[in-house]
Structure formats: structure tokens, C-alpha cells
């Protein structure tokens, strides 16, 4: 499937998906495990707000999303610093170009397990590199809440 920037098909904010596989098949966020979909050449298409990194902050009026890398998958804690490579470069390129990024987020299901809700589009407006909660250098990306 070629990259799509902006909304995909008829999916709009508020639409829900039962799991990451359904989310991937929809095209709203294509990777089944990775939190960022994109390449440094093409910028980021989407990010998933799943709270996997200890330095993530998902609130009003902004999202602060940690870059990829250095996280222990068992504890969720940062165990090494991050580098400006791979999808971290895609997020930096998104800031540079101003292209919108799709944002689904993990939320409690209405009648059971967590689901993924499409929150909408945002723009990366800031990138920082510095010590995170565990003392390791972390790339951190901020966006204004949602632009549509």
C-alpha cells in the first residue's frame, strides 16, 4: 500500500478498531507493532498513542510523543539513549514539512478490552533531545492537539 498523508478512505476521528491488526488493515496505522509509520524520506504518516514509553505525555492541549529506541520491552523503562535514525528522522522531517500525521490512540473499550480510536490529524510542532525520566537522552516530539 502506498503512503497516504492525511485521512485514509472514509475513516474519521472517533472510529474505533478492535486491535492493532484491524488498525493495520484499515491503513490508519499500517505497522502491526511499531509506533511510527514512516521513513526519513517520506516523513511520518501516523503514530500510535499507546503509552509504551515512560516519557510520553498525552494530554491537553498537546501530545508529547517519545521517539523510537532504547526502551526495555519488559519494563517499559528507558535503558539507553535514543538516536536520530529511522522513524525518529521521519518525525523530524514531519516537523520540517508540516505534513499532517494520523493519530490513533489506545483507549478503554466501552464493553471490554482496550481498543484503538482514531483521534485525528496533528502536526509535529517541536522536537527536543535531552534527558528523560530515566536520565537517558530521548527524542521528544510535540504536537498541537488535533488539526482535524
PDB file of C-alpha atoms in Angstrom, residues 12-116:
ATOM      1  CA  UNK A  12     -12.626   9.794  10.530  1.00  0.00           C
ATOM      2  CA  UNK A  13     -11.878  10.813  14.137  1.00  0.00           C
ATOM      3  CA  UNK A  14     -13.849   8.703  16.612  1.00  0.00           C
ATOM      4  CA  UNK A  15     -13.743   5.492  14.546  1.00  0.00           C
ATOM      5  CA  UNK A  16     -12.541   2.531  16.631  1.00  0.00           C
ATOM      6  CA  UNK A  17     -10.564  -0.613  15.869  1.00  0.00           C
ATOM      7  CA  UNK A  18     -10.547  -3.761  18.000  1.00  0.00           C
ATOM      8  CA  UNK A  19      -6.798  -4.363  17.788  1.00  0.00           C
ATOM      9  CA  UNK A  20      -3.564  -3.459  16.021  1.00  0.00           C
ATOM     10  CA  UNK A  21      -4.230  -5.920  13.185  1.00  0.00           C
ATOM     11  CA  UNK A  22      -7.554  -4.247  12.357  1.00  0.00           C
ATOM     12  CA  UNK A  23      -5.837  -0.871  12.615  1.00  0.00           C
ATOM     13  CA  UNK A  24      -3.131  -2.054  10.184  1.00  0.00           C
ATOM     14  CA  UNK A  25      -5.608  -3.466   7.644  1.00  0.00           C
ATOM     15  CA  UNK A  26      -7.545  -0.183   7.696  1.00  0.00           C
ATOM     16  CA  UNK A  27      -4.438   1.753   6.663  1.00  0.00           C
ATOM     17  CA  UNK A  28      -4.904   4.265   9.501  1.00  0.00           C
ATOM     18  CA  UNK A  29      -1.667   2.895  11.034  1.00  0.00           C
ATOM     19  CA  UNK A  30      -0.078   0.185   8.883  1.00  0.00           C
ATOM     20  CA  UNK A  31       2.612  -1.338  11.162  1.00  0.00           C
ATOM     21  CA  UNK A  32       1.277  -4.032  13.476  1.00  0.00           C
ATOM     22  CA  UNK A  33       3.804  -3.360  16.225  1.00  0.00           C
ATOM     23  CA  UNK A  34       5.805  -0.185  15.537  1.00  0.00           C
ATOM     24  CA  UNK A  35       4.523   3.060  16.982  1.00  0.00           C
ATOM     25  CA  UNK A  36       5.510   5.198  13.988  1.00  0.00           C
ATOM     26  CA  UNK A  37       4.716   4.609  10.332  1.00  0.00           C
ATOM     27  CA  UNK A  38       7.058   6.490   8.029  1.00  0.00           C
ATOM     28  CA  UNK A  39      10.545   6.882   6.616  1.00  0.00           C
ATOM     29  CA  UNK A  40      13.011   9.719   6.752  1.00  0.00           C
ATOM     30  CA  UNK A  41      12.474  10.314   3.026  1.00  0.00           C
ATOM     31  CA  UNK A  42       8.677  10.358   3.192  1.00  0.00           C
ATOM     32  CA  UNK A  43       8.018  11.774   6.684  1.00  0.00           C
ATOM     33  CA  UNK A  44       5.708  10.147   9.233  1.00  0.00           C
ATOM     34  CA  UNK A  45       2.252   9.010   8.137  1.00  0.00           C
ATOM     35  CA  UNK A  46       0.977   8.030  11.584  1.00  0.00           C
ATOM     36  CA  UNK A  47       1.847   7.464  15.238  1.00  0.00           C
ATOM     37  CA  UNK A  48       0.034   5.347  17.834  1.00  0.00           C
ATOM     38  CA  UNK A  49      -0.564   6.726  21.315  1.00  0.00           C
ATOM     39  CA  UNK A  50      -0.220   3.551  23.368  1.00  0.00           C
ATOM     40  CA  UNK A  51       1.805   4.764  26.367  1.00  0.00           C
ATOM     41  CA  UNK A  52       4.715   2.410  25.675  1.00  0.00           C
ATOM     42  CA  UNK A  53       7.423   4.941  26.578  1.00  0.00           C
ATOM     43  CA  UNK A  54       7.753   6.431  30.060  1.00  0.00           C
ATOM     44  CA  UNK A  55       8.320   9.938  28.681  1.00  0.00           C
ATOM     45  CA  UNK A  56       5.096  10.010  26.624  1.00  0.00           C
ATOM     46  CA  UNK A  57       2.535  12.619  27.688  1.00  0.00           C
ATOM     47  CA  UNK A  58      -0.884  12.593  26.063  1.00  0.00           C
ATOM     48  CA  UNK A  59      -2.890  15.485  27.363  1.00  0.00           C
ATOM     49  CA  UNK A  60      -4.499  18.753  26.506  1.00  0.00           C
ATOM     50  CA  UNK A  61      -3.542  20.884  24.708  1.00  0.00           C
ATOM     51  CA  UNK A  62      -0.609  18.886  23.302  1.00  0.00           C
ATOM     52  CA  UNK A  63       0.791  15.431  22.721  1.00  0.00           C
ATOM     53  CA  UNK A  64       4.414  14.797  23.674  1.00  0.00           C
ATOM     54  CA  UNK A  65       5.490  11.611  21.932  1.00  0.00           C
ATOM     55  CA  UNK A  66       8.820   9.870  22.629  1.00  0.00           C
ATOM     56  CA  UNK A  67      10.975   8.817  19.735  1.00  0.00           C
ATOM     57  CA  UNK A  68      11.823   5.208  18.995  1.00  0.00           C
ATOM     58  CA  UNK A  69      14.585   3.212  20.653  1.00  0.00           C
ATOM     59  CA  UNK A  70      16.259   2.461  23.948  1.00  0.00           C
ATOM     60  CA  UNK A  71      13.189   1.069  25.744  1.00  0.00           C
ATOM     61  CA  UNK A  72      13.229  -2.240  27.615  1.00  0.00           C
ATOM     62  CA  UNK A  73      10.199  -4.116  26.216  1.00  0.00           C
ATOM     63  CA  UNK A  74       9.593  -5.947  29.515  1.00  0.00           C
ATOM     64  CA  UNK A  75       9.663  -2.979  31.889  1.00  0.00           C
ATOM     65  CA  UNK A  76       8.874  -0.096  29.528  1.00  0.00           C
ATOM     66  CA  UNK A  77      11.750   1.891  31.052  1.00  0.00           C
ATOM     67  CA  UNK A  78      14.362   3.675  29.007  1.00  0.00           C
ATOM     68  CA  UNK A  79      17.683   1.766  29.282  1.00  0.00           C
ATOM     69  CA  UNK A  80      19.784   3.564  26.636  1.00  0.00           C
ATOM     70  CA  UNK A  81      19.659   6.848  24.794  1.00  0.00           C
ATOM     71  CA  UNK A  82      17.859   7.325  21.509  1.00  0.00           C
ATOM     72  CA  UNK A  83      19.367   8.281  18.167  1.00  0.00           C
ATOM     73  CA  UNK A  84      18.153  10.379  15.251  1.00  0.00           C
ATOM     74  CA  UNK A  85      17.675   7.395  12.924  1.00  0.00           C
ATOM     75  CA  UNK A  86      14.807   5.584  11.172  1.00  0.00           C
ATOM     76  CA  UNK A  87      11.345   6.675  12.204  1.00  0.00           C
ATOM     77  CA  UNK A  88      12.788   9.344  14.514  1.00  0.00           C
ATOM     78  CA  UNK A  89      14.065  11.030  11.353  1.00  0.00           C
ATOM     79  CA  UNK A  90      10.590  10.657   9.847  1.00  0.00           C
ATOM     80  CA  UNK A  91       9.132  12.618  12.774  1.00  0.00           C
ATOM     81  CA  UNK A  92      11.824  15.294  12.421  1.00  0.00           C
ATOM     82  CA  UNK A  93      11.004  15.532   8.705  1.00  0.00           C
ATOM     83  CA  UNK A  94       7.298  15.861   9.595  1.00  0.00           C
ATOM     84  CA  UNK A  95       8.139  18.876  11.730  1.00  0.00           C
ATOM     85  CA  UNK A  96      10.165  20.360   8.891  1.00  0.00           C
ATOM     86  CA  UNK A  97       7.464  19.870   6.237  1.00  0.00           C
ATOM     87  CA  UNK A  98       4.360  20.495   8.360  1.00  0.00           C
ATOM     88  CA  UNK A  99       2.598  17.468   6.856  1.00  0.00           C
ATOM     89  CA  UNK A 100      -0.255  16.116   8.980  1.00  0.00           C
ATOM     90  CA  UNK A 101       0.238  12.867  10.909  1.00  0.00           C
ATOM     91  CA  UNK A 102      -2.635  10.445  11.659  1.00  0.00           C
ATOM     92  CA  UNK A 103      -3.047   9.625  15.347  1.00  0.00           C
ATOM     93  CA  UNK A 104      -4.880   6.579  16.667  1.00  0.00           C
ATOM     94  CA  UNK A 105      -4.736   6.031  20.425  1.00  0.00           C
ATOM     95  CA  UNK A 106      -5.260   3.110  22.771  1.00  0.00           C
ATOM     96  CA  UNK A 107      -8.352   3.718  24.944  1.00  0.00           C
ATOM     97  CA  UNK A 108     -10.509   1.603  27.274  1.00  0.00           C
ATOM     98  CA  UNK A 109     -13.179  -0.293  25.360  1.00  0.00           C
ATOM     99  CA  UNK A 110     -16.783   0.559  26.108  1.00  0.00           C
ATOM    100  CA  UNK A 111     -17.706  -3.051  26.894  1.00  0.00           C
ATOM    101  CA  UNK A 112     -14.400  -4.826  27.391  1.00  0.00           C
ATOM    102  CA  UNK A 113     -10.743  -4.729  26.410  1.00  0.00           C
ATOM    103  CA  UNK A 114      -8.862  -1.706  25.146  1.00  0.00           C
ATOM    104  CA  UNK A 115      -9.487  -0.540  21.589  1.00  0.00           C
ATOM    105  CA  UNK A 116      -7.738   1.892  19.257  1.00  0.00           C
TER     106      UNK A 116
END
